[in-house]
Coordinates of C-alpha atoms in Angstrom, one line a residue:
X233 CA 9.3 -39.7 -38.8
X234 CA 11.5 -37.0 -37.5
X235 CA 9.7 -34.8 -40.5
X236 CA 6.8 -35.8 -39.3
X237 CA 7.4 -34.6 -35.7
X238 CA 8.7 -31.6 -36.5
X239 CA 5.6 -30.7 -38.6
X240 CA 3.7 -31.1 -35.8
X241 CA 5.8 -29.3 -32.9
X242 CA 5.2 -26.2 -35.7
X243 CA 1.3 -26.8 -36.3
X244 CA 0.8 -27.4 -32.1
X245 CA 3.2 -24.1 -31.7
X246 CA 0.7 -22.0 -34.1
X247 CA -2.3 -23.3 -32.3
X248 CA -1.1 -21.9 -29.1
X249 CA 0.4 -18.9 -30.4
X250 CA -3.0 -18.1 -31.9
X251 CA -5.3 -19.1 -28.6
X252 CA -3.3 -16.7 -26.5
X253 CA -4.1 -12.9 -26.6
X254 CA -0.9 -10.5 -27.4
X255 CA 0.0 -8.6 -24.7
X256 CA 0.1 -5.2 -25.3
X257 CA 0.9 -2.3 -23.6
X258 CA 0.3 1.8 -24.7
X259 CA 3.4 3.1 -25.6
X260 CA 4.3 6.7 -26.0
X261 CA 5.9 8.5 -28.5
X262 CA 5.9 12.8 -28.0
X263 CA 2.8 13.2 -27.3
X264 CA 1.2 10.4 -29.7
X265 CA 0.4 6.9 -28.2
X266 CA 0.2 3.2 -29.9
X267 CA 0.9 -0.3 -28.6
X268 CA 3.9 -2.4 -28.2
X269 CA 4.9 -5.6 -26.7
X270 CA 6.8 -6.4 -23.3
X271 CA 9.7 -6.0 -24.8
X272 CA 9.3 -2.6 -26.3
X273 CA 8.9 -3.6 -29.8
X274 CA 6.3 -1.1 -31.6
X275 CA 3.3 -3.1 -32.9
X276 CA 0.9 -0.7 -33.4
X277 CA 2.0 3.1 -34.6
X278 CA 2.2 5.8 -32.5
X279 CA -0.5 8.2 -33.7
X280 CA -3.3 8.8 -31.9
X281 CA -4.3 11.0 -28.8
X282 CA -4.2 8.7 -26.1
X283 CA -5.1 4.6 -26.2
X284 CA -5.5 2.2 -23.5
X285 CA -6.9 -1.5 -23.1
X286 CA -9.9 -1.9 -21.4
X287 CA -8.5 -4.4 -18.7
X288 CA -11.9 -6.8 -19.0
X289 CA -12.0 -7.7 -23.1
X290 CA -8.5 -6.2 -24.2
X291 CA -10.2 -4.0 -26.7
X292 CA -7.6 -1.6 -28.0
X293 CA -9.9 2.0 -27.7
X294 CA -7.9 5.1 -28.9
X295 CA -8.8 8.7 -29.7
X296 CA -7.8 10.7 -33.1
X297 CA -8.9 13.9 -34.4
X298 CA -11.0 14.1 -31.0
X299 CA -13.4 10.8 -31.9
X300 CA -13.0 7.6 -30.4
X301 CA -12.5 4.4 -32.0
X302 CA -11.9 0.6 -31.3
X303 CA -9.3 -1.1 -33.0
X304 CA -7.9 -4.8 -33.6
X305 CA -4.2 -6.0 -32.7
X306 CA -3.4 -5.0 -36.0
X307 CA -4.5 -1.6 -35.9
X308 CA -7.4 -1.7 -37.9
X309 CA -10.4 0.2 -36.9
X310 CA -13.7 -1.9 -36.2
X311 CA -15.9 0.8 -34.5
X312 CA -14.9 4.2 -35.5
X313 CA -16.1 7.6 -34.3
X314 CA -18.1 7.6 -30.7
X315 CA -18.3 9.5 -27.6
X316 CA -18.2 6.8 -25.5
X317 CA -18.6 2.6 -24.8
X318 CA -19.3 -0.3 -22.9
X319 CA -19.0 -4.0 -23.5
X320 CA -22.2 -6.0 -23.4
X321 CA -22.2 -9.9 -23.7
X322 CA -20.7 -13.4 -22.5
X323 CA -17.0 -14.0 -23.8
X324 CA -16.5 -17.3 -25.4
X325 CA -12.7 -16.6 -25.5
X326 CA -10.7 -13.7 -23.6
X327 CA -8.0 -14.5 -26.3
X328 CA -10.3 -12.7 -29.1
X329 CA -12.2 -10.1 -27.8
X330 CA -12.8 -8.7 -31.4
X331 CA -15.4 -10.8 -32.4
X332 CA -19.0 -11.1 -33.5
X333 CA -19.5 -12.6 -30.0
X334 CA -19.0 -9.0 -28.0
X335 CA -21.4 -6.5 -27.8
X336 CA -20.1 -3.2 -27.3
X337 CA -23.0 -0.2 -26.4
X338 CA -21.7 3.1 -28.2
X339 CA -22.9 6.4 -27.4
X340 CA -22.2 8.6 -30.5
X341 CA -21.6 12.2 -31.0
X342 CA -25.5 13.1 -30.7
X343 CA -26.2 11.6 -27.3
X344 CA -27.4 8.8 -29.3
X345 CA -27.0 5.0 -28.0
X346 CA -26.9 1.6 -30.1
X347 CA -25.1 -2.2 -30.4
X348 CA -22.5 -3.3 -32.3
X349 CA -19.8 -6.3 -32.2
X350 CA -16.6 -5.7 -31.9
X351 CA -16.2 -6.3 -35.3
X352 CA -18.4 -2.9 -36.0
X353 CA -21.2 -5.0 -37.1
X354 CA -24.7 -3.0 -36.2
X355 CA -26.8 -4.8 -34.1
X356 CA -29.1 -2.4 -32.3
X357 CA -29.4 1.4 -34.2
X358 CA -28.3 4.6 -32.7
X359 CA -31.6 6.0 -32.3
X360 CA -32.2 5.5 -28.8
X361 CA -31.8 8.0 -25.5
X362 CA -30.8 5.0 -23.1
X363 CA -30.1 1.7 -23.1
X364 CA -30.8 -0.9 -20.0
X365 CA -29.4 -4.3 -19.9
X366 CA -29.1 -6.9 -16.7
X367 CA -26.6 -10.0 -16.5
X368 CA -29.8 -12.1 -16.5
X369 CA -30.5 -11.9 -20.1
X370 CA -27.5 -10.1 -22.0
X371 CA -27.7 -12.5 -24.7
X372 CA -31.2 -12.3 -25.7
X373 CA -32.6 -8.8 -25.5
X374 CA -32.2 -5.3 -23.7
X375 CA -34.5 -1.9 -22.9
X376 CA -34.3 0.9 -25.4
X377 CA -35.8 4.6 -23.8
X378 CA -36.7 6.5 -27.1
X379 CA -38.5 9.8 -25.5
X380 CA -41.1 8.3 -23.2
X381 CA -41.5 5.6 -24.7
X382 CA -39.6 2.1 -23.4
X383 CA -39.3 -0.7 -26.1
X384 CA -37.7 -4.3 -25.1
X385 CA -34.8 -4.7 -28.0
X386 CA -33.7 -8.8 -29.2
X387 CA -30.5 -8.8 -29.7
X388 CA -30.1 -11.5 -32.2
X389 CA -31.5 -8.9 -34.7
X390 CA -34.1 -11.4 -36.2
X391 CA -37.0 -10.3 -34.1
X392 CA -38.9 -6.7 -34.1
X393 CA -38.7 -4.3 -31.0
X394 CA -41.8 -4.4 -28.6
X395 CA -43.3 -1.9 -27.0
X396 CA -43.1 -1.6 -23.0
X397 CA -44.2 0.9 -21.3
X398 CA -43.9 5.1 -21.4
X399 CA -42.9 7.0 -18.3
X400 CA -45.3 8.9 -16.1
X401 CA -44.7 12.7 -15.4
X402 CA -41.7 12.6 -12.9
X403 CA -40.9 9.2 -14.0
X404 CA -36.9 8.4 -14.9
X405 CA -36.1 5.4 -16.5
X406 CA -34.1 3.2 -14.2
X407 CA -30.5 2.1 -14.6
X408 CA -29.3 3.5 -17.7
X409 CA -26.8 1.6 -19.7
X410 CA -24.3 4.3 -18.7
X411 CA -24.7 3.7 -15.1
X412 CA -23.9 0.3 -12.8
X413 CA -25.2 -2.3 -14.9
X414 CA -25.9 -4.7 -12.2
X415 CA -27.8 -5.6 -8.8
X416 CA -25.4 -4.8 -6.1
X417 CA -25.1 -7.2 -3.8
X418 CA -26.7 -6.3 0.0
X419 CA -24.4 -4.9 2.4
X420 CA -23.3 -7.8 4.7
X421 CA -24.8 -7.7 8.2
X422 CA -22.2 -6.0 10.6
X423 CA -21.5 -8.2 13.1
X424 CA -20.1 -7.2 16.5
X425 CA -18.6 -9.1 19.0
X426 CA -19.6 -8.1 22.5
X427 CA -17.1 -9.3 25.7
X428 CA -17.9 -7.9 29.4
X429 CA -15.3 -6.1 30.9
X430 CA -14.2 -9.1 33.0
X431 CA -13.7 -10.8 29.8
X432 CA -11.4 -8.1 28.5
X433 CA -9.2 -7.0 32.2
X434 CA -8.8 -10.8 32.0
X435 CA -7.1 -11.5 28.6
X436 CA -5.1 -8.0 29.1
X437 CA -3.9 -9.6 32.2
X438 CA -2.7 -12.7 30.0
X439 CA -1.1 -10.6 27.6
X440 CA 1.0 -8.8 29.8
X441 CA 1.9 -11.8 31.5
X442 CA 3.4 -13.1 28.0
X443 CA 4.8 -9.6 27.3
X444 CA 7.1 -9.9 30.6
X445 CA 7.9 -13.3 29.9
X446 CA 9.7 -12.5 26.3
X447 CA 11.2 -9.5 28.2
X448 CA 12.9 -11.1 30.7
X449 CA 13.8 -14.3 28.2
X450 CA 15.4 -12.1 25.6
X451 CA 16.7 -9.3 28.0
X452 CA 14.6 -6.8 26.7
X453 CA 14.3 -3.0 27.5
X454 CA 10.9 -3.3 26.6
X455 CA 8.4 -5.6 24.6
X456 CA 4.9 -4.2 22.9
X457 CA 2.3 -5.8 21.0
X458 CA 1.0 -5.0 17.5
X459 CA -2.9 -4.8 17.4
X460 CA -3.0 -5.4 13.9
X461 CA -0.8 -8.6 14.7
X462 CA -2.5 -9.9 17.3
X463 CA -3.6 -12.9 16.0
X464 CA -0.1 -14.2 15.6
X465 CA 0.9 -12.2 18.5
X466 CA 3.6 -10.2 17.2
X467 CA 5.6 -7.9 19.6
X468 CA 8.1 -4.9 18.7
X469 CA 11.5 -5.7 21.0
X470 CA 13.4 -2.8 22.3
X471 CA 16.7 -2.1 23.3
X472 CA 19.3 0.1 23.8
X473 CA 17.3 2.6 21.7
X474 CA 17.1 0.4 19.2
X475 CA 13.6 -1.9 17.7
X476 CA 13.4 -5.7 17.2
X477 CA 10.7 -7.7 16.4
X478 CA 9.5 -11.1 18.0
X479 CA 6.6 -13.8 16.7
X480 CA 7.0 -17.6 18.1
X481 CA 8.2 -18.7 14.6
X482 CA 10.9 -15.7 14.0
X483 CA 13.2 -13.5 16.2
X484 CA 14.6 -10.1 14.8
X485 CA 17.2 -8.7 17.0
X486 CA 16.6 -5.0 18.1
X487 CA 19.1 -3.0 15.9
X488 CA 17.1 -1.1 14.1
X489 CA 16.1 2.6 14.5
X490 CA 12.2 1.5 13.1
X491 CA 10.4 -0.8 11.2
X492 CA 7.7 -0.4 9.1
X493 CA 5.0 -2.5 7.2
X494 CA 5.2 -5.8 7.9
X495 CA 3.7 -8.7 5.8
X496 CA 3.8 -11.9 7.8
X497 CA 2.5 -13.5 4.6
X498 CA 5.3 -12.8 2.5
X499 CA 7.7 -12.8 5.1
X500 CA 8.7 -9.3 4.6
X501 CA 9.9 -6.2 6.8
X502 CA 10.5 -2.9 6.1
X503 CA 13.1 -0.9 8.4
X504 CA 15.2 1.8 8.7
X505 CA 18.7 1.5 10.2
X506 CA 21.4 4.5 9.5
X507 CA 18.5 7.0 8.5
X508 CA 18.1 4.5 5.3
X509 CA 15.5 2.2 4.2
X510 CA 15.9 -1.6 3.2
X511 CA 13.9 -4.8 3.3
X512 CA 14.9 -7.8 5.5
X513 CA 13.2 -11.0 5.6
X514 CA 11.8 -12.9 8.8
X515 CA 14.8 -14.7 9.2
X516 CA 16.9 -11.7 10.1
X517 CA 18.8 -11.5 6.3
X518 CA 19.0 -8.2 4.3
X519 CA 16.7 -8.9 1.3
X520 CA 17.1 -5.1 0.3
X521 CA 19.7 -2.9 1.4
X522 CA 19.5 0.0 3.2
X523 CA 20.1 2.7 0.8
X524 CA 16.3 4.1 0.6
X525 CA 14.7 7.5 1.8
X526 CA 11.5 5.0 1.9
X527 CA 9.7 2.4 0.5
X528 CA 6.0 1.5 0.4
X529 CA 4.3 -1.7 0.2
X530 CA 1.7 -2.6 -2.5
X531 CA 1.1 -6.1 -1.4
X532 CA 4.0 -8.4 0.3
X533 CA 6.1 -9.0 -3.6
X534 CA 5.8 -5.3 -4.7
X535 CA 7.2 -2.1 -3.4
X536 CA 7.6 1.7 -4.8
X537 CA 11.2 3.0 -3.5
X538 CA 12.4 6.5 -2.8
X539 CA 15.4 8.0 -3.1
X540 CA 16.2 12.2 -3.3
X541 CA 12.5 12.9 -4.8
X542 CA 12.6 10.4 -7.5
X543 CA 10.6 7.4 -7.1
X544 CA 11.3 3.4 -8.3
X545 CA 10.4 0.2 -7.7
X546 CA 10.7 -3.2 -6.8
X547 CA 9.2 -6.4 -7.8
X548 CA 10.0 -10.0 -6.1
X549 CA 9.7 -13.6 -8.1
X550 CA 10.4 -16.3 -6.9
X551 CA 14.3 -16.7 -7.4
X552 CA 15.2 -12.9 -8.5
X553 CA 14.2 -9.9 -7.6
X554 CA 13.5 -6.8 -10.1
X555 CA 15.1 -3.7 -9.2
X556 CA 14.1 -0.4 -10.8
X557 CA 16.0 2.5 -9.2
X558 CA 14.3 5.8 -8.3
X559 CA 14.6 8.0 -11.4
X560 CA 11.2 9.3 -12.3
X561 CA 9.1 11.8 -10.4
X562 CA 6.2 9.2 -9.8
X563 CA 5.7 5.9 -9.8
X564 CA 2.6 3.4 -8.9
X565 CA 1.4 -0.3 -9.5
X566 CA -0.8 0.3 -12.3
X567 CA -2.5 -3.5 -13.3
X568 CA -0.4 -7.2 -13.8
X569 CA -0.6 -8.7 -17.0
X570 CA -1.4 -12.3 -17.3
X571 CA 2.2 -13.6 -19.6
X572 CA 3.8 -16.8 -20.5
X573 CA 1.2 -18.3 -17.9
X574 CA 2.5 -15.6 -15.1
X575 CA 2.0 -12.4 -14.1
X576 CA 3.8 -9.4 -15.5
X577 CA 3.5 -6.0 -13.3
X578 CA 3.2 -2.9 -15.2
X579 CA 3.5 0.4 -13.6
X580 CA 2.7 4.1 -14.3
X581 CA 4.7 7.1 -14.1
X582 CA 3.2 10.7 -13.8
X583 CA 4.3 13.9 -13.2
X584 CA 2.2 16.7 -11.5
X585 CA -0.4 14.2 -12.3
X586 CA 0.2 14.2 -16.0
X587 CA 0.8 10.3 -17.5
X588 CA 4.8 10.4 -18.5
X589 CA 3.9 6.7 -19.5
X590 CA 4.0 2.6 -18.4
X591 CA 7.3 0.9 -17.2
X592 CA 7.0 -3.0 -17.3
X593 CA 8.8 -5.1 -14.0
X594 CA 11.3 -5.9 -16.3
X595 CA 12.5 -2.3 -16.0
X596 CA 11.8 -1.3 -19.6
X597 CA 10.0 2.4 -20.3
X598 CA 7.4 2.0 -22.5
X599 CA 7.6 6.1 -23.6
X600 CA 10.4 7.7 -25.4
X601 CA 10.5 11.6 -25.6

């Protein structure tokens, strides 16, 4: 019985091992690029002239000898030698983008366009000047421009191009494959919101009212409200010099010299006390101390620090927070990765806007020199 079990833990195991997509991430050797994992571990040989993983499918497209090429997880190429690409077609699984399932459009080296899976299997030839395809009907058939002449393609390969029109003099044929391949959606109406001047000397009236009571309550220098926070009506405090914060659900006492962004959502402040720059919390306790030049939000769990002209970061989960210090001349939020059913922050360092490389949240460089 315990056999038994055991044999199935390892079957179930494989199944989900195989379902889930590898995470991998370019990974820079010199100046040749591969793949690795999270943990740094080389899958895929550093050897080509760049590589990166188109963030929709997670097709692997890198460039050697000057051509283009997709490859699988295992480095193997399945469409070799192009100028450029697109993905065409409905996913049945994210997990295994390389399939006979995914179209990919390829323009090659002639300024020629055509369809092939991801497996390099040729669907459409590359004989034509354009392709056009709407999300409407990607499975069944797309436009072909050969010269004038515009043919409707299947895309199942079993039945014959047809013959569609031919552009008039002046004519252009609309929406090229290597344009926006979809009907953007109208621009919303703008709607204003129109108050009489009554209206408006009336709730400034109310507001200032409020704005003197807090004053006097908390023994305030002075009290000013945030526009961007008036909906929760949130006040900077000041006193002695110094700037607090107020909200009915949280108090910060003024003693600090300024505060920056702050994300009510995550419950996050950035200040400045001592010409250095921390995070505390809405409850008044340091979450970061103050040993910063600055820091910049991304979104209330992710921040790029500063410190003497090198830049870092710093990513908070929900019991532990991820420290990178400042070390490399630039640093931004790149993408998150979906892994182990959470996300996984990846981040990109440049210099003098050349790529140095990727740096996960867990703090290991994904480039060695």
């Amino acid at each position: 019985m315990r056999s038994t079990f055991i044999f199935t833990l390892i079957i179930l195991s494989s199944i989900i091992s195989f379902s889930q997509p590898p995470v991998l991430i370019p990974y820079r050797v010199g100046n040749l690029w591969g793949f690795c994992d999270t943990a740094g571990i080389v899958k895929i040989k550093p050897e080509y002239q760049n590589a990166r993983k188109d963030p929709y499918t997670g097709l692997l497209i890198v460039t050697k000898k000057n051509k283009k090429h997709i490859i699988d997880f295992n480095g193997k190429v399945t469409i070799k030698s192009f100028d450029t690409c697109g993905i065409y077609g409905v996913f049945k699984t994210w997990a295994n983008p390389v399939s006979d399932d995914v179209f990919v459009w390829v323009k090659d080296d002639n300024g020629k366009f055509g369809l092939k899976t991801t497996t390099g299997k040729q669907i459409i030839p590359m004989i034509y000047d354009d392709l056009y395809y709407n999300y409407r009907n990607i499975k069944e058939s797309l436009y072909a421009r050969k010269g004038d002449s515009i043919y409707l393609v299947p895309v199942n390969s079993k039945g014959k191009k047809t013959y569609y029109t031919t552009l008039g003099k002046g004519e252009s044929f609309k929406r090229p494959i290597s344009s926006d391949n979809y009907d953007a959606p109208p621009e919303p109406d703008q709607i204003l919101s129109i108050t009489s001047d009554e209206n408006n000397d009336q709730a400034e009236a109310e507001l200032n009212k409020v704005l003197e009571q807090i004053k006097a309550n908390y023994r305030l220098d002075s009290v000013v409200a945030i526009p961007d926070l008036y909906y929760d009506l949130t006040c900077y405090t000041y006193k002695n010099g110094k700037v607090g914060l107020w909200n009915d659900k949280f108090v910060i006492t003024p003693a600090y010299d300024s505060i920056g962004d702050i994300n009510l959502h995550g419950a996050v402040i950035i200040a400045k006390k001592d010409n250095k720059v921390g995070i505390i919390s809405t409850n008044g306790t340091v979450k970061i101390p103050f040993k910063y030049d600055n820091i910049h939000a991304y979104n209330h769990n992710i921040f790029i620090t500063g410190k003497a002209g090198k830049k870092g970061f710093i990513v908070f989960r929900e019991n532990r927070v991820l420290e990178f210090p400042p070390s490399l001349p630039d640093i931004e939020r790149f993408s998150e990765l979906s892994f182990n059913d959470s996300g996984f922050v990846l981040f990109r360092a440049t210099e003098k806007g050349r790529l140095i490389g990727f740096i996960g949240e867990n703090g290991i460089k994904y480039f060695r020199d």
